[in-house]
XYZ file of C-alpha atoms in Angstrom:
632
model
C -15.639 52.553 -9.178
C -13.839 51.238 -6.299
C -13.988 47.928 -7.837
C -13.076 48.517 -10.785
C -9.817 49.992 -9.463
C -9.199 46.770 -7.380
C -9.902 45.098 -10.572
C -7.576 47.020 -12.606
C -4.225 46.716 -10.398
C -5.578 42.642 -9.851
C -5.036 42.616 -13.820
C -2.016 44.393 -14.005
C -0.286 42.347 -11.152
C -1.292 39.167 -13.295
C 0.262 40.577 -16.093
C 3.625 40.832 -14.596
C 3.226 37.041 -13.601
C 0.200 35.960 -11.516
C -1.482 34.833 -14.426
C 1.321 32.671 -15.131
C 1.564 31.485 -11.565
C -2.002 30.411 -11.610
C -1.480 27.821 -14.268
C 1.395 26.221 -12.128
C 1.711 25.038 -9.132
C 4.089 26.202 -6.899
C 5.742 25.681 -3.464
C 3.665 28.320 -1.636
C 0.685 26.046 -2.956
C 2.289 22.903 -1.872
C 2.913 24.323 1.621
C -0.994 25.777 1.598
C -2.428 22.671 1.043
C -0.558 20.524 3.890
C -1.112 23.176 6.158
C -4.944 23.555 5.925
C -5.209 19.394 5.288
C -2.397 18.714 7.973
C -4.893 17.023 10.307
C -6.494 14.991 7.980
C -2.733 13.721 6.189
C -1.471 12.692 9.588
C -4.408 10.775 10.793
C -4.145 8.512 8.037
C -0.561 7.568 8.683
C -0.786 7.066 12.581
C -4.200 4.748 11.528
C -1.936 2.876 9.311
C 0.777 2.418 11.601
C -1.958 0.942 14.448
C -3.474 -1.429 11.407
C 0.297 -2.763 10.967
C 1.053 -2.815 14.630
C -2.316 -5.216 14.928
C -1.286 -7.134 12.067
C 2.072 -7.837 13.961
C 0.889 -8.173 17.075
C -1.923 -11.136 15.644
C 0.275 -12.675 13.316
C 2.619 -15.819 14.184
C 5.793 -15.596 13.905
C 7.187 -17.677 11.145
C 10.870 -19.111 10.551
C 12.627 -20.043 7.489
C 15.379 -22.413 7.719
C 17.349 -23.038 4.839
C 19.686 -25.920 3.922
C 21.842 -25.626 0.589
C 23.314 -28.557 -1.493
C 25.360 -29.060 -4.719
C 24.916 -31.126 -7.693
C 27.830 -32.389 -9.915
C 28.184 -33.376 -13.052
C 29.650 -36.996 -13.605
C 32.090 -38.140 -16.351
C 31.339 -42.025 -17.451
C 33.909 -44.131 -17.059
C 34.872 -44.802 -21.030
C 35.288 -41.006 -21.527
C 37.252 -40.847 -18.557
C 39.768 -43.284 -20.053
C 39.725 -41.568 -23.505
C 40.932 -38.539 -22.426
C 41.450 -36.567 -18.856
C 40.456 -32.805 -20.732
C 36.876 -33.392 -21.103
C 34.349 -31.395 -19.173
C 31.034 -32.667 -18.921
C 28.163 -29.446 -17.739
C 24.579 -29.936 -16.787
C 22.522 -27.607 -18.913
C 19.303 -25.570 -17.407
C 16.466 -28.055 -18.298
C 18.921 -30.943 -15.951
C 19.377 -28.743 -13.058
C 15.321 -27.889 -13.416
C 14.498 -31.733 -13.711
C 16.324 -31.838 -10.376
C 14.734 -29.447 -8.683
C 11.388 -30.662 -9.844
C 12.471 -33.797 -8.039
C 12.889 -32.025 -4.778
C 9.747 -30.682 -5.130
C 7.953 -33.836 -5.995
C 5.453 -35.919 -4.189
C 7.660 -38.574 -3.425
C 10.552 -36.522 -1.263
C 7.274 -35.177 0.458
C 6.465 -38.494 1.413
C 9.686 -40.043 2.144
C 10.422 -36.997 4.823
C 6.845 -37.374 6.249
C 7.491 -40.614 6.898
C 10.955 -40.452 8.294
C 9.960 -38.052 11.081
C 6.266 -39.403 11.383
C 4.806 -36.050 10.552
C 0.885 -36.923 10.160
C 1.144 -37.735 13.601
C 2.914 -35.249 15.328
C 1.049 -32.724 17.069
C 3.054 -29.755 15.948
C 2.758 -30.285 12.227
C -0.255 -28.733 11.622
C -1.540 -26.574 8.436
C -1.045 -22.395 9.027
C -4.327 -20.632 8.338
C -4.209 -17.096 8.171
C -6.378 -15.800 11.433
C -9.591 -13.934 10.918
C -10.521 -11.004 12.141
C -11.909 -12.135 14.724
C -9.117 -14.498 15.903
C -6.690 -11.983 15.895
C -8.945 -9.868 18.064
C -9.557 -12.710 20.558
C -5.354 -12.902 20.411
C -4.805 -9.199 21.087
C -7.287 -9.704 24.135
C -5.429 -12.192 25.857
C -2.498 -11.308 25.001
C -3.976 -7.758 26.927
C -5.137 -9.889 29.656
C -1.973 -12.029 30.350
C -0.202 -9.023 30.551
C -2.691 -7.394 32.939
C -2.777 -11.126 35.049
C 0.824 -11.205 34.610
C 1.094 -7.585 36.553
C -1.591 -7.933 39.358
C -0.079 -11.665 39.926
C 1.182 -12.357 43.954
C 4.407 -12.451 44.629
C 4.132 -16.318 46.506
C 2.346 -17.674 43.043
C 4.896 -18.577 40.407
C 4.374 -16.689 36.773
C 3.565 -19.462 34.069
C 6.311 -19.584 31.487
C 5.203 -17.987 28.050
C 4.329 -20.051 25.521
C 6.348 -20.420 22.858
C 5.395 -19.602 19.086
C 4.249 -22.585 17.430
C 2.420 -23.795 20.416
C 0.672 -20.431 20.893
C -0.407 -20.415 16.820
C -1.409 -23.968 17.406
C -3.618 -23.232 20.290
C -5.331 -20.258 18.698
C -6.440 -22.493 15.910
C -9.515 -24.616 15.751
C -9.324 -28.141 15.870
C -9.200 -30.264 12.929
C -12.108 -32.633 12.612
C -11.474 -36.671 12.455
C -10.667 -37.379 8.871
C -9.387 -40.770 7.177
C -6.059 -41.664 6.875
C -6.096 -41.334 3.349
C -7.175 -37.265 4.179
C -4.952 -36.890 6.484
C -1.885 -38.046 4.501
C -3.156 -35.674 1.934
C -3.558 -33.043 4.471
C -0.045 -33.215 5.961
C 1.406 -33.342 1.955
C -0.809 -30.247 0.995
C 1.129 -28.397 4.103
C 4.638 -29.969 3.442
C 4.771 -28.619 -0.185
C 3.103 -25.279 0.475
C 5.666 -24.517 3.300
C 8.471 -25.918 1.202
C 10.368 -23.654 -1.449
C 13.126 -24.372 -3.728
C 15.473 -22.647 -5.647
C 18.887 -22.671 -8.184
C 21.588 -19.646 -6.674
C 22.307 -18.214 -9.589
C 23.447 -19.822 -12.181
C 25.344 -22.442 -10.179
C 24.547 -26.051 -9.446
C 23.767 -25.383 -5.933
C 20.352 -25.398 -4.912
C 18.806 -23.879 -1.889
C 15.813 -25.615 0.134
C 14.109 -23.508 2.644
C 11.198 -24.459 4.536
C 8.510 -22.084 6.693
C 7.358 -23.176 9.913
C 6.204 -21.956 12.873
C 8.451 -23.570 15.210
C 12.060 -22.971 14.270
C 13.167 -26.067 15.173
C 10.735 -28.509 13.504
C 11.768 -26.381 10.303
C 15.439 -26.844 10.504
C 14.723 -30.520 10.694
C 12.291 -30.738 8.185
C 15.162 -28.584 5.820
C 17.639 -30.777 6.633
C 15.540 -33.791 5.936
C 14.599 -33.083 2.795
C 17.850 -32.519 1.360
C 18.798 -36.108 2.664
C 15.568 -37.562 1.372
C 16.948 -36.177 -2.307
C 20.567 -37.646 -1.867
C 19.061 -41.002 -1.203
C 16.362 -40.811 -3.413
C 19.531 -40.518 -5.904
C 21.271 -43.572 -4.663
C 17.832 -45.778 -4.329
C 16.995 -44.926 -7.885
C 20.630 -45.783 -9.141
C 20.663 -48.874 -6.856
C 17.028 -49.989 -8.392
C 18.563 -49.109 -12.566
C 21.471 -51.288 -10.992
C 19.361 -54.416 -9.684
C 17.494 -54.045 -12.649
C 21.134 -54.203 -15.121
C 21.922 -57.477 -13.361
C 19.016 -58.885 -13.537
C 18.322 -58.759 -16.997
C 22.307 -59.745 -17.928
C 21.904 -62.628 -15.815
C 18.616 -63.520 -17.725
C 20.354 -62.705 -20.902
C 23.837 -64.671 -19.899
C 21.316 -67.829 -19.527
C 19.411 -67.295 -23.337
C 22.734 -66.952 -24.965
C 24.422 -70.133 -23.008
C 21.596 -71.820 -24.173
C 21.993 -71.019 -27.590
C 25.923 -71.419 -27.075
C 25.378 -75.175 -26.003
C 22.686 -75.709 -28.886
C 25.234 -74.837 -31.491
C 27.886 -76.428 -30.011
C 26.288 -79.384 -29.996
C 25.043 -79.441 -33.317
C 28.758 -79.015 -34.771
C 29.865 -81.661 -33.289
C 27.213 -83.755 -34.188
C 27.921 -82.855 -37.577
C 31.586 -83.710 -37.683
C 30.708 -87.096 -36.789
C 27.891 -88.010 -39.176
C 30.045 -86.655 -42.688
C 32.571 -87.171 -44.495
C 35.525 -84.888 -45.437
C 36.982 -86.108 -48.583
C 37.691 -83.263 -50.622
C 36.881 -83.803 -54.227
C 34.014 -84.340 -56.701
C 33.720 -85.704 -59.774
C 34.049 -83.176 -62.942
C 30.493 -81.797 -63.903
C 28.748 -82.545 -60.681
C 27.305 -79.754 -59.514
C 25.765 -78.278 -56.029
C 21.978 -78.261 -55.470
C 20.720 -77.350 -52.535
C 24.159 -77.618 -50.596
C 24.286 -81.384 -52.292
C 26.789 -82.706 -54.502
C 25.086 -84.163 -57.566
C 26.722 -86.234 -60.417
C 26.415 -85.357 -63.431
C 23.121 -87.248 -65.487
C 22.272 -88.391 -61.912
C 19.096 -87.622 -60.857
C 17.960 -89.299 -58.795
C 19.450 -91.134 -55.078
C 20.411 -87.090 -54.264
C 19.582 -86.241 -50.682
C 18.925 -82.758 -48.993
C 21.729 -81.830 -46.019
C 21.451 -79.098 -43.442
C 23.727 -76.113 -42.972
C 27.648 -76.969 -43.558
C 30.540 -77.513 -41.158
C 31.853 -73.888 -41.558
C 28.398 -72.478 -41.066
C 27.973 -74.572 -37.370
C 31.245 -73.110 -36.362
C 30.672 -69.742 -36.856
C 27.374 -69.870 -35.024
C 28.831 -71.516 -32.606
C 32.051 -69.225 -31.942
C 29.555 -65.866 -32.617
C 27.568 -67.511 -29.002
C 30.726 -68.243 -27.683
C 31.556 -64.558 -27.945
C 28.658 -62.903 -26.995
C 28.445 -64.690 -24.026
C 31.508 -64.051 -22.772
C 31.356 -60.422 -23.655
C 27.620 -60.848 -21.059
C 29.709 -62.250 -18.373
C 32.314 -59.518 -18.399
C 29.680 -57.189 -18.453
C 27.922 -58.996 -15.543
C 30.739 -59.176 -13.719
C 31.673 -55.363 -13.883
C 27.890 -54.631 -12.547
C 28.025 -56.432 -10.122
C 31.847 -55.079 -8.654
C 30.155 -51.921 -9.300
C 26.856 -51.623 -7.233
C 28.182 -51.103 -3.850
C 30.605 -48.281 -5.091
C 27.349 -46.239 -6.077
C 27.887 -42.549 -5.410
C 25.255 -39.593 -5.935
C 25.323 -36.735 -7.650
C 24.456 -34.246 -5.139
C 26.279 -33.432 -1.672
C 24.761 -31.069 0.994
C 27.081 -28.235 1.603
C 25.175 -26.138 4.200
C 22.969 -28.290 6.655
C 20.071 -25.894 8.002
C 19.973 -24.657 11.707
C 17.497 -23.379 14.325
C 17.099 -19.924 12.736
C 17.341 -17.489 15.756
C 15.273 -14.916 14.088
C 11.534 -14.910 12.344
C 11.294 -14.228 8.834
C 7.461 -13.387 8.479
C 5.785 -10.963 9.662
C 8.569 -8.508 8.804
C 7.625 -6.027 11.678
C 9.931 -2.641 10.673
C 8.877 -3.435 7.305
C 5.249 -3.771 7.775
C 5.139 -0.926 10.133
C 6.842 1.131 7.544
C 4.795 -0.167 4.769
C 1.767 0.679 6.807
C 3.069 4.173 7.505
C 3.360 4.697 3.555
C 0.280 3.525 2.826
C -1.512 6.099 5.428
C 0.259 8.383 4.227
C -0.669 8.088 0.305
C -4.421 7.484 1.548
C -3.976 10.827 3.688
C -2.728 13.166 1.128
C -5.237 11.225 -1.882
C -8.012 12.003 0.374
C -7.015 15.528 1.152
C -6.298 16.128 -2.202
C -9.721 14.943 -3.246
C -11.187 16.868 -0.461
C -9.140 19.736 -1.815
C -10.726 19.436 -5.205
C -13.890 18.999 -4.325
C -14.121 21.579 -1.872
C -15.683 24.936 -3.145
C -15.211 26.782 -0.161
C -13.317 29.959 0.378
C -9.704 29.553 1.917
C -7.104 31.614 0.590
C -6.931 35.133 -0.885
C -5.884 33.775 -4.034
C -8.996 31.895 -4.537
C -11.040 34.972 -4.151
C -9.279 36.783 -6.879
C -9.277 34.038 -8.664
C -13.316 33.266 -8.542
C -14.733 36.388 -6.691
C -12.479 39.174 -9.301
C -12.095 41.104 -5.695
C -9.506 41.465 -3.329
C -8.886 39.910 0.262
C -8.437 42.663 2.220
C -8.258 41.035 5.528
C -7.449 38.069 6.918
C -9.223 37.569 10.908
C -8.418 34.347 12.570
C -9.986 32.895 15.894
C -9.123 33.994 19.308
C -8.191 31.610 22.049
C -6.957 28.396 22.226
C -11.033 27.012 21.703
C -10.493 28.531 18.432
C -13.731 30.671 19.270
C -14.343 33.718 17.218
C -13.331 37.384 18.433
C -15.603 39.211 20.605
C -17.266 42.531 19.381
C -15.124 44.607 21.560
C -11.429 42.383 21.114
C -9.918 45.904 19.604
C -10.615 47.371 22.455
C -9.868 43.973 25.218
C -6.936 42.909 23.363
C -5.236 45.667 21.204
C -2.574 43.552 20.650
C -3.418 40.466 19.523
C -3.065 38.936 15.551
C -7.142 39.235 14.856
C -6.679 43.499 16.311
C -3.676 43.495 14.185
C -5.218 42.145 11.189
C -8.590 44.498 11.464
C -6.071 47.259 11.487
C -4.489 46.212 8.435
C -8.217 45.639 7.013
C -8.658 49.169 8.282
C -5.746 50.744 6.433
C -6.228 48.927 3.169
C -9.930 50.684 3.304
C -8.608 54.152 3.828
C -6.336 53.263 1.051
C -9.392 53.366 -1.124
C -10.458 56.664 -0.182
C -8.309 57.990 -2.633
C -10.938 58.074 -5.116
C -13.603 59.459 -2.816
C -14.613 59.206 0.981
C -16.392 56.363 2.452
C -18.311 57.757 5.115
C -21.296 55.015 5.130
C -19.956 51.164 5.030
C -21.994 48.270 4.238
C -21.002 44.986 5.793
C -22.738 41.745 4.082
C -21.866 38.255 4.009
C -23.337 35.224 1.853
C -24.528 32.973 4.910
C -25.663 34.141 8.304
C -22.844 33.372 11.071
C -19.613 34.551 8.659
C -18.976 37.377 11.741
C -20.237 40.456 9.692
C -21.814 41.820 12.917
C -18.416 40.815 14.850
C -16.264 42.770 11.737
C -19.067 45.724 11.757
C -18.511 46.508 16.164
C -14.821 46.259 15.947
C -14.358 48.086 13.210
C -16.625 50.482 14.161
C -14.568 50.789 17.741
C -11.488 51.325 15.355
C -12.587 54.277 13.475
C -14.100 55.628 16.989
C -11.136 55.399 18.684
C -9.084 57.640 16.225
C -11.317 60.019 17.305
C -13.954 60.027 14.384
C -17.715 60.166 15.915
C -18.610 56.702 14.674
C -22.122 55.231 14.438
C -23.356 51.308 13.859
C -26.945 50.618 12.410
C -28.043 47.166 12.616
C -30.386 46.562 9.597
C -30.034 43.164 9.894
C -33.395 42.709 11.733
C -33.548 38.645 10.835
C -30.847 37.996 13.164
C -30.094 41.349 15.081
C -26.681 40.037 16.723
C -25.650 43.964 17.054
C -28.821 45.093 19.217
C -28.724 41.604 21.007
C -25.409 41.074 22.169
C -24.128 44.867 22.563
C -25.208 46.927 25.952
C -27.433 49.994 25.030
C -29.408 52.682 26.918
C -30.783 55.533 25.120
C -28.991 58.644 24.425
C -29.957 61.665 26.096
C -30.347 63.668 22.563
C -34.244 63.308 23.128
C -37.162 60.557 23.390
C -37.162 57.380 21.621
C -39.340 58.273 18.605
C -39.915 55.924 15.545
C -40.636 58.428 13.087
C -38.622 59.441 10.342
C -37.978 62.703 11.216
C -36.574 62.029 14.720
C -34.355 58.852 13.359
C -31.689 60.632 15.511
C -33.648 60.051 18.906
C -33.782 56.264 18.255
C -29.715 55.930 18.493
C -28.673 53.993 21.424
C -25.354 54.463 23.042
C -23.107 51.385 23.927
C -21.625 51.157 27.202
C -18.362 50.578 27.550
C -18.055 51.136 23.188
C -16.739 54.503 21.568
C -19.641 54.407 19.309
C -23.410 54.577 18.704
C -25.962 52.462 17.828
C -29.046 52.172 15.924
C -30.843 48.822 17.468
C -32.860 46.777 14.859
C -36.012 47.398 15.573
C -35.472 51.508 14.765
C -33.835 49.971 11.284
C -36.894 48.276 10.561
C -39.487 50.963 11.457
C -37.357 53.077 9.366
C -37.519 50.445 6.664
C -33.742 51.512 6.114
C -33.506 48.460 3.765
C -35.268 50.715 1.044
C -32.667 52.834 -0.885
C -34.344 55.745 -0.570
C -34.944 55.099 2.948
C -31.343 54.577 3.685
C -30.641 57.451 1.456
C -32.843 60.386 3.503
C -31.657 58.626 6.812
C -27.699 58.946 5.893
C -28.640 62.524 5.515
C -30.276 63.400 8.198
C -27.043 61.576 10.367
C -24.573 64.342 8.856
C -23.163 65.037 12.370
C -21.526 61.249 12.365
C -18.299 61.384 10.167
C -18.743 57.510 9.982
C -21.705 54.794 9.469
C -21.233 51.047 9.179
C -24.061 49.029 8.309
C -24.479 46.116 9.027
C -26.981 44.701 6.453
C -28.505 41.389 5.803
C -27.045 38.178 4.531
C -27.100 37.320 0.762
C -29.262 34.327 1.831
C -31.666 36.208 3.964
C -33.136 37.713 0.449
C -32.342 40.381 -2.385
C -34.124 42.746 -0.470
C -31.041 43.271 1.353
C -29.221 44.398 -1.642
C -31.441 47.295 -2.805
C -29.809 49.845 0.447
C -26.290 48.447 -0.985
C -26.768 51.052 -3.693
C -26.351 54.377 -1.789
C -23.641 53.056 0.339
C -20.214 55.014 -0.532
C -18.966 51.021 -0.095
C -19.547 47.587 0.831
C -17.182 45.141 2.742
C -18.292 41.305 2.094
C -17.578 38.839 5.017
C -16.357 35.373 4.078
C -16.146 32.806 6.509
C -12.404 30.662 5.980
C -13.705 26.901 4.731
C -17.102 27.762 5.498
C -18.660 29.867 2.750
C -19.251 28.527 -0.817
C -17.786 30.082 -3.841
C -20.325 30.239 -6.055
C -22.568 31.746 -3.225
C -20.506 34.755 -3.008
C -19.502 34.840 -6.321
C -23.312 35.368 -6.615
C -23.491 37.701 -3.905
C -20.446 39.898 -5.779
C -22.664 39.332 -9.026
C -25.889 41.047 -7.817
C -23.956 43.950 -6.108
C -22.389 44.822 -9.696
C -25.823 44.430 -10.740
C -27.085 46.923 -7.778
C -24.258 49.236 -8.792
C -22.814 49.065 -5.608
C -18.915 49.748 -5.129
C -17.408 46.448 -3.005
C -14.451 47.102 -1.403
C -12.929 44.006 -1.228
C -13.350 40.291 1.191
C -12.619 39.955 4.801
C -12.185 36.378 5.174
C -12.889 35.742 9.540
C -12.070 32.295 11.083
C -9.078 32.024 9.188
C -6.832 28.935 10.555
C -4.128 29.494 7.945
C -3.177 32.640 7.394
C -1.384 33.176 4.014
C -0.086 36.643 5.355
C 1.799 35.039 8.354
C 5.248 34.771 6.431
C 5.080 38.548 4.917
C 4.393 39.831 8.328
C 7.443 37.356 10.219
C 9.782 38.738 7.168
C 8.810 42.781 7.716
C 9.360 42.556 11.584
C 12.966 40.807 10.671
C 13.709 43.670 8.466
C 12.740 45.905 10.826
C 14.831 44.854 13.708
């Protein structure tokens, strides 16, 4: 009955808007769940933060120096003549072409050998350190600080070393390869470390390089970007040569020819004869005159006088128009000017670009973080453990009467006298309120005989069953304990007893009285274990007859057997006026005490709600801060 009236004002609350609270979640939720999974969300964030810090603390400090330059568009010399308006643009497929050439094989190897890098020690490749090199690094880095701090006074401290030739000594050395290899080698590093870009949509380009040492990388930069400028003026020097060249072999074939033709007019104008004139009929075969009926003594002739000079005058020309040509190459070549101009040389940068500490500490932070609260959510869902009063609604259909956290900064359990030590602490406070919420369900009828189970032994049933036994006995109601748990017997163990002066200890049913113990120091009485069992009070009718022949005690909590102890248990659960079920906070499963609350309906017993014990978060800390603030 009693349940069913918990039950009934559980359904009306929900009606008014727990029921639609359940199927959100809400900020009370939110602020549940990182309190009872604070631990476990901050560890992951302070691990991250000491991954990043060994990540920066390993990792060699790399600098970035970047040179810019500009490449313009030239105007040929014809259309600059025509007309002074005309604006010639380099489209996205030119300016790419150019930076493919910066990033080409050939700049590699012109800077590599300009500043002799396959043989210069501090041009090496950059490996990414194992694991285990970075923990030999954070080891001497530990012990040259330790070294550094015990050092005497009279011995001098050895300069640090500076980045690249700390990386470089960390490294393993490279085995003897070929020349060939190592060329190969030192190209493979130049172009990996090398990065170029457009800025925008401009025609300046930006060339950065990545080094270890800062300097080295500023020269390298600035290197490169002269390697490109005269790359530029070698390849228009070489198109150049290669112009005059083949004019002057040209100039040669067509004075040749000019000569030949020459020649060949004159040596016509000597050997004919130019009468004009022909007699009437003759006629023209083969470019000779023939008379006419004249057959024969006709001879064949070669090309005519008009046909030599134009040959000759159409050599004469093109040769001349060859030399002019010639000429204006050659005035030309050593006015050659590039296309591209460096606007920005590179410097020593002052600061390293890689690793990025703030951000990597920040990133590692994060990343702890989302691992934290994806793990404690996971744990969260997985766990099917009783933790707030909500949840036992929820699954159980009861109510959380109480809520009993530890005691003591060891975050040990309370004592089975702290009501009576410590009045006026949060776990007395809260078995009041426990205490209070079970009178309130004597409205229906009296519970004179209690019942105090649990689902697993060690919840603190026995611990809830002695204080709130003191409770009732010191409001001055004649109180009396009976430990029928005889599987554990924490009551009889743990509590001081002498027997009562009523009569001789008797194990009979009919002198049940004469086997009550009283507690020293404790306001009430108890019946040890062993009477329990020789009484066999787990019987119903056993319990029954006994609870009647105890008619002078106004109050009986007993404290009966755990659900996993054995049904047997449950059968005295019947003729109690109520039972009180003990959860432990994190500890006891759900579905075990939703079974427990399932075979006490089936035993007909009347529950009278969950006292959770242990409780590290209590839900009913903010109500409680909020009344005393009203009050005052």
């Amino acid at each position: 009955m009693l349940e069913r009236q918990w039950s009934v004002a559980a359904n009306q609350r929900d009606l008014h808007g727990s029921e639609q609270d359940s199927e959100f979640i809400g900020i009370a939720d939110i602020i549940s769940f990182i309190r009872q999974r604070i631990v476990l969300i901050m560890t992951f964030p302070l691990l991250g933060l000491l991954i990043a810090a060994f990540y920066v603390a390993t990792t060699d400090s790399v600098f970035t120096a970047r040179t810019q330059i500009l490449i313009e568009p030239k105007i040929p010399q014809l259309l600059q003549q025509q007309s002074s308006e005309i604006n010639l643009s380099l489209d996205t497929s030119q300016v790419e072409t150019q930076l493919a050439v910066i990033r080409s094989e050939k700049i590699a190897l012109m800077v590599i050998d300009e500043l002799d890098l396959i043989d210069n020690p501090k041009f090496k490749h950059m490996n990414s350190p194992s694991i285990r090199e970075r923990f030999d690094r954070l080891l001497r880095v530990m012990g040259d600080a330790t070294a550094s701090g015990e050092a005497a006074p009279d011995e001098p401290l050895q300069p640090p070393l500076a980045p690249a030739e700390r990386a470089l000594e960390t490294r393993d050395p490279i085995p003897k390869l070929s020349e060939f290899e190592r060329r190969r080698r030192v190209v493979e590093t130049f172009q990996a470390s090398l990065a170029v870009q457009r800025v925008g949509v401009s025609y300046a380009i930006d060339i950065t390089f990545k080094y270890v040492d800062p300097e080295l990388a500023a020269e390298i930069a600035n290197a490169t970007a002269a390697a490109f400028v005269r790359e530029q003026l070698e390849t228009r020097a070489a198109a150049a040569r290669e112009g005059v060249a083949w004019l002057e072999k040209r100039i040669e074939e067509v004075r040749t020819q000019m000569n030949l033709a020459t020649q060949m007019t004159q040596e016509f104008r000597a050997k004919h004869d130019y009468r004009v004139g022909r007699q009437l009929g003759a006629a023209i075969v083969d470019g000779e005159v023939v008379a006419s009926g004249e057959g024969e003594g006709v001879t064949r002739g070669g090309p005519t006088l008009e046909e030599l000079e134009v040959t000759a005058d159409t050599y004469r020309k093109m040769y001349e128009s060859l030399l002019a040509a010639f000429t204006s190459s050659v005035n030309q070549q050593p006015y050659l000017i590039a296309d591209a101009r460096v606007i920005t040389p590179a410097t020593r940068p002052l600061v390293a670009s890689h690793p990025r500490e703030k951000l990597v500490l920040a990133l590692g932070g994060l990343a702890g973080l989302m691992a934290g609260v994806g793990i404690a959510f996971a744990r969260h869902t997985l766990d099917r453990t009783i933790r707030t009063p909500h949840q036992i609604r929820d699954e159980l259909g009861l109510e959380c009467i109480g809520e009993l956290p530890p005691v003591g900064w060891l975050r040990s359990y309370g004592r089975l006298d702290d009501v009576l030590r410590r009045p006026a602490s949060l776990f007395s406070r809260n078995l009041r309120s426990a205490k209070a919420a079970i009178g309130l369900a004597e409205s229906a009828h009296r519970l004179r005989c209690i019942g105090i189970t649990s689902a697993t032994p060690g919840d603190g049933k026995s611990t809830v069953a002695s204080n709130l036994a003191a409770l009732y006995a010191t409001s001055g109601v004649r109180t009396l304990v009976i430990d029928a748990d005889g599987a554990h017997s924490t009551l009889t163990k743990r509590l001081p007893n002498s027997p009562a002066p009523t009569g001789e200890e008797d194990h009979s049913a009919e002198q049940i009285e004469g086997q009550i113990m009283r507690v020293p120091g404790m306001p009430f009485d108890l019946l040890p274990s062993a009477a329990s069992d020789a009484q066999r009070l787990l019987i119903a009718s056993n319990m029954k007859a006994a609870i009647q022949q105890l008619e002078s005690y106004e109050v009986i909590i007993v404290d009966l057997p755990p659900f996993t102890s054995g049904l047997h248990g449950m059968a005295a659960a019947s003729v109690l006026d109520g039972i009180l079920i003990v959860a432990e906070w994190a500890k006891t499963p759900v579905d075990l005490a939703a079974e427990l609350s399932r075979i006490l309906q089936v035993t007909k017993a009347s529950v009278i709600g969950v006292i959770m014990t242990k409780v590290r978060r209590l839900s009913t800390r903010q109500y409680r801060k909020r009344a005393a603030q009203t009050a005052y």
